[in-house]
Coordinates of N, CA and C in Angstrom, one line a residue:
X1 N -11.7 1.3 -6.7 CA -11.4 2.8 -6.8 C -12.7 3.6 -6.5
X2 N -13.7 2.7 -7.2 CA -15.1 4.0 -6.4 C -15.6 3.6 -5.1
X3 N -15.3 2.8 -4.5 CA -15.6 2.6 -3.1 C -14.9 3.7 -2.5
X4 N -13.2 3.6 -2.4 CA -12.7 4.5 -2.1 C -12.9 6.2 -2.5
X5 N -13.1 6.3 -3.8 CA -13.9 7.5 -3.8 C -15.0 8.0 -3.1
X6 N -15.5 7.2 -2.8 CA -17.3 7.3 -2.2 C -16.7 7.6 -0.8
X7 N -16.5 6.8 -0.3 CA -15.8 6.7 0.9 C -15.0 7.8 1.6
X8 N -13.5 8.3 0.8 CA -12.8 9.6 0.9 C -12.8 10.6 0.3
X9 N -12.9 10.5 -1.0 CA -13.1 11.0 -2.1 C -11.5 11.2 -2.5
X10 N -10.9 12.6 -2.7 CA -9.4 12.5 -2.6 C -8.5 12.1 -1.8
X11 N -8.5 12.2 -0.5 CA -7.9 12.2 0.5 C -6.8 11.3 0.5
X12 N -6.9 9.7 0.1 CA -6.4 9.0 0.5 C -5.0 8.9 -0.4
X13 N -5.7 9.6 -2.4 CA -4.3 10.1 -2.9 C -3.9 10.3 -2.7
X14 N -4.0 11.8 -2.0 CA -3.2 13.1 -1.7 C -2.2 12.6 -0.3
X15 N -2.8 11.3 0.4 CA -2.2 11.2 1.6 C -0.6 10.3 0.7
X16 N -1.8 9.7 -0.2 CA -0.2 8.6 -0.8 C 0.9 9.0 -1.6
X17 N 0.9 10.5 -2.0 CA 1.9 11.2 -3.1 C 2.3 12.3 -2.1
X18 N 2.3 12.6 -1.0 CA 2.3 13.5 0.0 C 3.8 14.0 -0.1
X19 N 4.6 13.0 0.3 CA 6.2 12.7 0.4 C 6.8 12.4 -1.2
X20 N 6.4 12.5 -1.9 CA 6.9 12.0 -3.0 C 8.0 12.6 -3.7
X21 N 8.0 14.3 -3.6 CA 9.2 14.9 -3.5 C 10.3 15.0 -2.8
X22 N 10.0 14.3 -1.7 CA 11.2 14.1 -0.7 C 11.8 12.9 -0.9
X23 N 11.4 11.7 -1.6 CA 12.3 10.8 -2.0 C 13.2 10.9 -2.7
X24 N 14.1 10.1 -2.2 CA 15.7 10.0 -2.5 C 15.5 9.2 -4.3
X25 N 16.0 10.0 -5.1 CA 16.0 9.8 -6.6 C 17.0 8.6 -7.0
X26 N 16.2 8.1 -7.9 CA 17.5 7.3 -9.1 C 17.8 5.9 -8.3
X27 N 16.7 4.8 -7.2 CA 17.3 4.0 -6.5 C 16.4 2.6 -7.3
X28 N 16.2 2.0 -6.4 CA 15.8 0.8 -6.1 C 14.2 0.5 -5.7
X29 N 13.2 0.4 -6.1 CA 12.0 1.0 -4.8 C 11.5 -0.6 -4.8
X30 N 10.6 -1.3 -3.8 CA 10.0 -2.3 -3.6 C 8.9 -1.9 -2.9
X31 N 7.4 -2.1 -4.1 CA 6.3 -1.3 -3.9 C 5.5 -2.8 -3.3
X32 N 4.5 -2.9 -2.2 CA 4.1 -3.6 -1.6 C 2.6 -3.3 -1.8
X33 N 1.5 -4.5 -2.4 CA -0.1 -3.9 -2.7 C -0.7 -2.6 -3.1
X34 N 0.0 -2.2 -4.0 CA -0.3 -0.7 -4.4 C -1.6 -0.7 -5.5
X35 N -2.3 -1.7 -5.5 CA -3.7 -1.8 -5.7 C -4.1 -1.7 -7.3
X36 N -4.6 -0.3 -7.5 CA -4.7 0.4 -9.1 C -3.6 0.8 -9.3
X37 N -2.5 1.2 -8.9 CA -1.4 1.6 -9.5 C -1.2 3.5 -9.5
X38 N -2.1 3.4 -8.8 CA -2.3 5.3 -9.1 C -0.8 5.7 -8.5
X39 N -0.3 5.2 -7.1 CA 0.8 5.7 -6.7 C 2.2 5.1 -7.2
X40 N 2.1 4.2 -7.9 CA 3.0 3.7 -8.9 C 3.4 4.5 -10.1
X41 N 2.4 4.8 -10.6 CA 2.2 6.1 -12.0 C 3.1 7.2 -11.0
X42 N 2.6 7.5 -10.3 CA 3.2 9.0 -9.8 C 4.3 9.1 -9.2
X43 N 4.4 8.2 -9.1 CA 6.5 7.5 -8.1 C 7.5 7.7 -9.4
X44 N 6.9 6.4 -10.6 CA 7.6 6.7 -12.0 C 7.6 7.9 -12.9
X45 N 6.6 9.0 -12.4 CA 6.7 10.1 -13.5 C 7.9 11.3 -12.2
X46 N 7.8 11.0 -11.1 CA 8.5 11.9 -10.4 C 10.0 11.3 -10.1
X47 N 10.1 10.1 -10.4 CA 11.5 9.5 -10.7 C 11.6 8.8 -12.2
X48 N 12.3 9.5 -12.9 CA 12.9 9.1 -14.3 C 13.5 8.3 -14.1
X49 N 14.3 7.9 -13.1 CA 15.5 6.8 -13.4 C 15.1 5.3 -12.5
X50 N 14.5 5.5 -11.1 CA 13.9 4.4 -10.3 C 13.7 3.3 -11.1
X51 N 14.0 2.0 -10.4 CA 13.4 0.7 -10.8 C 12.5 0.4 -9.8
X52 N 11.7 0.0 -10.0 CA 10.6 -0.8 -9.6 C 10.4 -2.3 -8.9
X53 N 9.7 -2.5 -8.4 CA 9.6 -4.1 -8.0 C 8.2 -4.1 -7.4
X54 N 7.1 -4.1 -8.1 CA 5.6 -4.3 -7.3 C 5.2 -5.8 -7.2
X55 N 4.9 -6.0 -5.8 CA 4.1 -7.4 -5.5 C 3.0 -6.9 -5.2
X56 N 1.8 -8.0 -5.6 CA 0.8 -7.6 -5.3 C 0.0 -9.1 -5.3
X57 N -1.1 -9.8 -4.2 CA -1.4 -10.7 -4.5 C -2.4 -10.6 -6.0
X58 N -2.9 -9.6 -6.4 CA -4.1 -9.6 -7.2 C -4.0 -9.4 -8.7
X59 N -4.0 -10.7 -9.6 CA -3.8 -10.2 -11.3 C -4.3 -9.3 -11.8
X60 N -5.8 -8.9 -11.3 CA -6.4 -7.7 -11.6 C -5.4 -6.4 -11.4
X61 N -5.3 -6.4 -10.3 CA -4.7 -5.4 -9.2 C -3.4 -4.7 -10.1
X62 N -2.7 -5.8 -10.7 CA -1.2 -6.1 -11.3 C -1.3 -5.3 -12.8
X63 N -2.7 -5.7 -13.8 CA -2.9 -5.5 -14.8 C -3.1 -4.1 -14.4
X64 N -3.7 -3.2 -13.7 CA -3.8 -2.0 -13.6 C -2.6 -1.2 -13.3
X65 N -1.3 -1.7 -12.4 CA -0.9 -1.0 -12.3 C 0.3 -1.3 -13.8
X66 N 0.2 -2.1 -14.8 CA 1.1 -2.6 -15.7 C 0.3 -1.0 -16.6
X67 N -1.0 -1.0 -16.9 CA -1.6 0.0 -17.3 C -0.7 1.8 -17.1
X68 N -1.0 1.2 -15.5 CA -0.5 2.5 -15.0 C 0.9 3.0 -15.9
X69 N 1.9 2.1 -15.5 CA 3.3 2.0 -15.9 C 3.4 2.6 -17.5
X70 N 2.6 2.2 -18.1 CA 2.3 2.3 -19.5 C 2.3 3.7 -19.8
X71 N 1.0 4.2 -19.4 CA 0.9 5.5 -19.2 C 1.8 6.2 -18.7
X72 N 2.8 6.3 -17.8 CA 3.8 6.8 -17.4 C 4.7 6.9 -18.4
X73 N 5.2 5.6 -19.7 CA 5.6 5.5 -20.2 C 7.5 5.2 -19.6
X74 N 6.7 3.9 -18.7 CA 8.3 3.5 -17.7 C 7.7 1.6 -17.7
X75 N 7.1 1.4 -18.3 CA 6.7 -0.4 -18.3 C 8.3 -0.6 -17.8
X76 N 9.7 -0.8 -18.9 CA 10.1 -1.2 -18.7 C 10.9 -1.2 -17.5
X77 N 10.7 -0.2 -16.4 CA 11.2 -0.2 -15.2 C 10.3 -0.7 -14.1
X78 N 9.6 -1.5 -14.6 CA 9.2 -2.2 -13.3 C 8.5 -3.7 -13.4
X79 N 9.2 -4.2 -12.6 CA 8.9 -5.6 -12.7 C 7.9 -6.1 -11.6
X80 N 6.8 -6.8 -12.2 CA 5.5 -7.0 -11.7 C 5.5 -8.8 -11.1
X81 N 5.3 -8.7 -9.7 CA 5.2 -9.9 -9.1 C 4.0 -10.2 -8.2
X82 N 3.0 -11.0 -9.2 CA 2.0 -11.7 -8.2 C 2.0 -13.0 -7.2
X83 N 2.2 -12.3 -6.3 CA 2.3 -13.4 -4.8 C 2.1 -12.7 -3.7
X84 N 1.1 -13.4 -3.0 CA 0.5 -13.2 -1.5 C 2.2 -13.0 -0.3
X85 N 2.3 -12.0 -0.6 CA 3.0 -11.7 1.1 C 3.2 -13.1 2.1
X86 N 2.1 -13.0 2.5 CA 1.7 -14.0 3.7 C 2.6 -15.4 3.4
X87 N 2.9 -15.8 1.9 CA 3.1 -17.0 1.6 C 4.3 -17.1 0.4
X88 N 5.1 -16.0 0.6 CA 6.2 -15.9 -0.6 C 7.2 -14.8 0.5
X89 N 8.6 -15.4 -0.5 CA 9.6 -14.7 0.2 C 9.6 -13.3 -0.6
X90 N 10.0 -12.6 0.2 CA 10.5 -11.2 -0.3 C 11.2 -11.1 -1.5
X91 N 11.0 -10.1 -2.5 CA 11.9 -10.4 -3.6 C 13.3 -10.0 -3.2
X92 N 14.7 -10.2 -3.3 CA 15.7 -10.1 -3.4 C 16.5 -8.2 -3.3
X93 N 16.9 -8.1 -2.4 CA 17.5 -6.7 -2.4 C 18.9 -6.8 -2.9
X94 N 19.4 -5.7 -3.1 CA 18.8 -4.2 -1.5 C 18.1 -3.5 -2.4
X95 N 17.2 -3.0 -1.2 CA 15.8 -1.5 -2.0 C 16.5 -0.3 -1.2
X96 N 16.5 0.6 -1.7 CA 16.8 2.2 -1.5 C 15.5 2.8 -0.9
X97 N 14.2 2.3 -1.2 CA 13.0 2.5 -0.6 C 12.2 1.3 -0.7
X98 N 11.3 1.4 0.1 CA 10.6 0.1 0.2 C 8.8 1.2 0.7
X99 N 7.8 1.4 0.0 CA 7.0 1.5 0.2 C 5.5 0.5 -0.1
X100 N 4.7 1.3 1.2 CA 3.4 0.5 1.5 C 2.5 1.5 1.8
X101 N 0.9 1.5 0.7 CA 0.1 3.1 0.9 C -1.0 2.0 1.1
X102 N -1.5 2.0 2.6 CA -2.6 1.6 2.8 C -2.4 0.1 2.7
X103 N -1.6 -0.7 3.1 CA -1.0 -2.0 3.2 C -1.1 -2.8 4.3
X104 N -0.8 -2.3 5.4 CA -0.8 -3.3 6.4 C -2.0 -3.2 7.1
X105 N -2.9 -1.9 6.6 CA -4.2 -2.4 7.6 C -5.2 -3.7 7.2
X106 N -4.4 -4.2 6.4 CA -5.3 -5.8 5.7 C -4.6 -6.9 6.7
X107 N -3.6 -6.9 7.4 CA -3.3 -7.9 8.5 C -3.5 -8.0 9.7
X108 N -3.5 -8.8 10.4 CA -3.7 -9.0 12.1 C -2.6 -8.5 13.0
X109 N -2.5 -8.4 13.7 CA -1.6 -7.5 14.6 C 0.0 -8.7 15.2
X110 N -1.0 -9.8 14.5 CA 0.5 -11.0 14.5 C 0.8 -11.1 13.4
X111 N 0.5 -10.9 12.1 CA 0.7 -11.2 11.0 C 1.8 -9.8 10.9
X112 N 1.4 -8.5 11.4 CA 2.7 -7.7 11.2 C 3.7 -7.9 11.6
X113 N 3.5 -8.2 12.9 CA 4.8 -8.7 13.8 C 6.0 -9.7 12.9
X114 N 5.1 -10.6 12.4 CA 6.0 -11.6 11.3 C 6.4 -10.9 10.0
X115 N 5.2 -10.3 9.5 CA 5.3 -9.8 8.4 C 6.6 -8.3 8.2
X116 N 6.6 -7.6 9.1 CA 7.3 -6.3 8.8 C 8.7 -6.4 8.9
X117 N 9.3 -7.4 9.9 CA 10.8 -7.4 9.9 C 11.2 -8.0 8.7
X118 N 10.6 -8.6 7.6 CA 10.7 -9.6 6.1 C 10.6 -8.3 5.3
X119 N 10.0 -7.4 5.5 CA 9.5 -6.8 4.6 C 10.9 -5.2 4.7
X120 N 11.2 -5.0 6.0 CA 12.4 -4.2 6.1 C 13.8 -4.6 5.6
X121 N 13.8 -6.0 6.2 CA 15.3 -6.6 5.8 C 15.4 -5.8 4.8
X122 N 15.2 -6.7 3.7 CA 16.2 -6.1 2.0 C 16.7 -4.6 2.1
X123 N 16.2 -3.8 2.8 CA 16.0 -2.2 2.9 C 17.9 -2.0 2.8
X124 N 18.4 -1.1 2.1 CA 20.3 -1.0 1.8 C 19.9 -0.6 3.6
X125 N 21.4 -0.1 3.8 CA 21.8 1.0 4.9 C 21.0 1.9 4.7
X126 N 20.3 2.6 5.5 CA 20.0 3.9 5.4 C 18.9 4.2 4.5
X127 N 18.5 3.0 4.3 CA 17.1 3.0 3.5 C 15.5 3.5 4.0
X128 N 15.0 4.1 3.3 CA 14.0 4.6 3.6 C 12.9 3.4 3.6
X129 N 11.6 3.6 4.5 CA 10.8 2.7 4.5 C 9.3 3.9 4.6
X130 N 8.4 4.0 3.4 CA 7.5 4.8 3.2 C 6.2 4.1 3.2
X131 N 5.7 4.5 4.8 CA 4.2 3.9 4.6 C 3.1 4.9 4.8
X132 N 1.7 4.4 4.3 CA 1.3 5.8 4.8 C -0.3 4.3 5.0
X133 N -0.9 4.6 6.2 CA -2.2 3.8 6.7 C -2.8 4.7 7.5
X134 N -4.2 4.0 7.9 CA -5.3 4.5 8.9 C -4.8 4.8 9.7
X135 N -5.8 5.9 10.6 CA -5.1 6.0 12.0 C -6.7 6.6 12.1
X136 N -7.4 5.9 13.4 CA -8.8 6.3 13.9 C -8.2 8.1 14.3
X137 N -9.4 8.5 14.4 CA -9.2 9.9 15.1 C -9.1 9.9 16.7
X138 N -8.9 10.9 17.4 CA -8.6 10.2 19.3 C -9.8 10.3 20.2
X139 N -10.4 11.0 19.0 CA -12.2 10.8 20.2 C -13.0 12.2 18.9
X140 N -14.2 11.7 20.0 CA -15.4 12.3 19.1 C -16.2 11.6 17.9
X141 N -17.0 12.4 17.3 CA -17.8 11.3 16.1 C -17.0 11.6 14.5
X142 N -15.7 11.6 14.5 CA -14.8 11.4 13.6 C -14.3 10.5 14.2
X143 N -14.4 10.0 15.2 CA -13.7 8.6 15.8 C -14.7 7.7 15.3
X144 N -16.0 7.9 15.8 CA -17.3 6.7 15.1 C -16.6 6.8 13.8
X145 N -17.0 7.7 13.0 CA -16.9 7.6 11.6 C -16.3 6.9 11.1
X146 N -14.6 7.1 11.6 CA -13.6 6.4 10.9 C -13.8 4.7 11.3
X147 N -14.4 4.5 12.7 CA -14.4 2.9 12.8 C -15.6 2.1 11.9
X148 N -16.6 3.3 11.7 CA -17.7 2.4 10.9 C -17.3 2.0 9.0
X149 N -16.3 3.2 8.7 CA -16.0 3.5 7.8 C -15.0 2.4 7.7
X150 N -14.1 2.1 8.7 CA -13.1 1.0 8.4 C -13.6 -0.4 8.4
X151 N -14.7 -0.6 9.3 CA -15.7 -1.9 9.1 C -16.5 -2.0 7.7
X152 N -16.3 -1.4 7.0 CA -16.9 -1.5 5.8 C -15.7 -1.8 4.9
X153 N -14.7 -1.2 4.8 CA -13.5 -1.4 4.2 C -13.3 -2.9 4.6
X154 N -12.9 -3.2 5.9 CA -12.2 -4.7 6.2 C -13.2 -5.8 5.7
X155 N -14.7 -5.5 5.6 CA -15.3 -6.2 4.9 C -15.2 -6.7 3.1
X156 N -15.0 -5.3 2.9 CA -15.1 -5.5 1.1 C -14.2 -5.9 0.9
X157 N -12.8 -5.6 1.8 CA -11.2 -6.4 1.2 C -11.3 -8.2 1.5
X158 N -11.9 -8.4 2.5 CA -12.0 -9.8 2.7 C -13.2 -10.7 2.1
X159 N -13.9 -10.1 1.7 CA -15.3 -10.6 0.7 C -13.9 -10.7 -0.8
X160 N -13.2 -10.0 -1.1 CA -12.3 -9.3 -2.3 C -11.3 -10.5 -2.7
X161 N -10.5 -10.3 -1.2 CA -8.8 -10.8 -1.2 C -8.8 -12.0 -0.3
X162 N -9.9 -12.1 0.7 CA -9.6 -13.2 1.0 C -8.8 -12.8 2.7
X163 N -8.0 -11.7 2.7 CA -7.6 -11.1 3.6 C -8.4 -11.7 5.2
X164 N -8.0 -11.7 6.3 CA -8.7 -12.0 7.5 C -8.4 -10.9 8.1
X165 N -8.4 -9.3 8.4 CA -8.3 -8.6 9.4 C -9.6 -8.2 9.2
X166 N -9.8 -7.7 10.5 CA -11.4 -7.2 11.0 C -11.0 -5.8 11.4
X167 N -10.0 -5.1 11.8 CA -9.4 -3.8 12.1 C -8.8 -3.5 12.0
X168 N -9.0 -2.0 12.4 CA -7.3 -1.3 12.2 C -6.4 -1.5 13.4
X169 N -5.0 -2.0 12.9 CA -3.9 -2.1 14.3 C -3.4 -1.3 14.2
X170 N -2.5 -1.4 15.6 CA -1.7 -0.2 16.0 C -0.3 0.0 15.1
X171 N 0.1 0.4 14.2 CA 1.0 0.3 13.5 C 2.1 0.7 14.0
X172 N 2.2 1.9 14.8 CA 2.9 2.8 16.0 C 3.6 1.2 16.3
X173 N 3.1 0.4 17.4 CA 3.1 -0.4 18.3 C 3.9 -1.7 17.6
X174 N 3.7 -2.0 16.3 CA 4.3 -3.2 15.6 C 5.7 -2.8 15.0

């Protein structure tokens, strides 16, 4: 969380609660590595009725957002599952929403390819799929910035998680 502070400072909250009043109320949601839980807290205090489903590979990761939950005063709507993506089936649908804040830029650009159509399936009809990731800027020294800034990131998550991506992919494109 203070890397990320250091790093963006707010920005990257504000990018992850952005949409949050436009979600469709009272469903299903399947939250994907939501880290500290900050966007977890703020999904559960803006939907009273939502159930939950967070995977996350990290017990740490898990215990924070169980915290979170607490503080929201919604524990019992969400059920906390630690297991690596990469190497576990999807939990069981259908999801009404299926969100990922800052999720897939920890994969390789084949790992999404495999990875995203697993992660859509469970989605009902008409299900929403809420991501929100990097996107370099299209030139200039906000384009340096963001790549040196994301070489520091892909480092600390794989020093961290274990993760193997070295960039950001095209998410557009996968």
């Amino acid at each position: 969380r203070l890397l990320e502070w250091l790093m963006f400072r707010n920005r990257l909250h504000q990018a992850r609660i952005a949409l949050i009043p436009r979600f469709p109320g009272g469903g299903r949601i399947l939250m994907l590595g939501d880290g500290t839980g900050r966007l977890l807290h703020d999904v559960l205090i803006a939907d009273r009725s939502a159930t939950i489903v967070s995977l996350d590979s990290s017990s740490v990761m898990l215990d924070q957002q169980r915290f979170a939950a607490e503080r929201a005063d919604a524990i019992s709507r969400v059920e906390f599952i630690q297991k690596d993506i990469r190497r576990t089936e999807i939990p069981e649908g259908p999801f009404d929403l299926v969100i990922t804040a800052f999720f897939w830029d920890c994969f390789p650009f084949e790992e999404l390819l495999r990875l995203m159509p697993t992660v859509l399936d469970p989605l009902r009809p008409k299900g929403l799929f809420y991501f929100v990731d990097f996107v370099h800027p299209s030139r200039g020294w906000r384009r340096l910035q963001s790549k040196v800034s994301h070489r520091i990131m892909h480092a600390f998550f794989r020093w961290q998680t274990d993760l193997p991506n070295r960039e950001l992919v095209d998410l557009e494109s996968a």
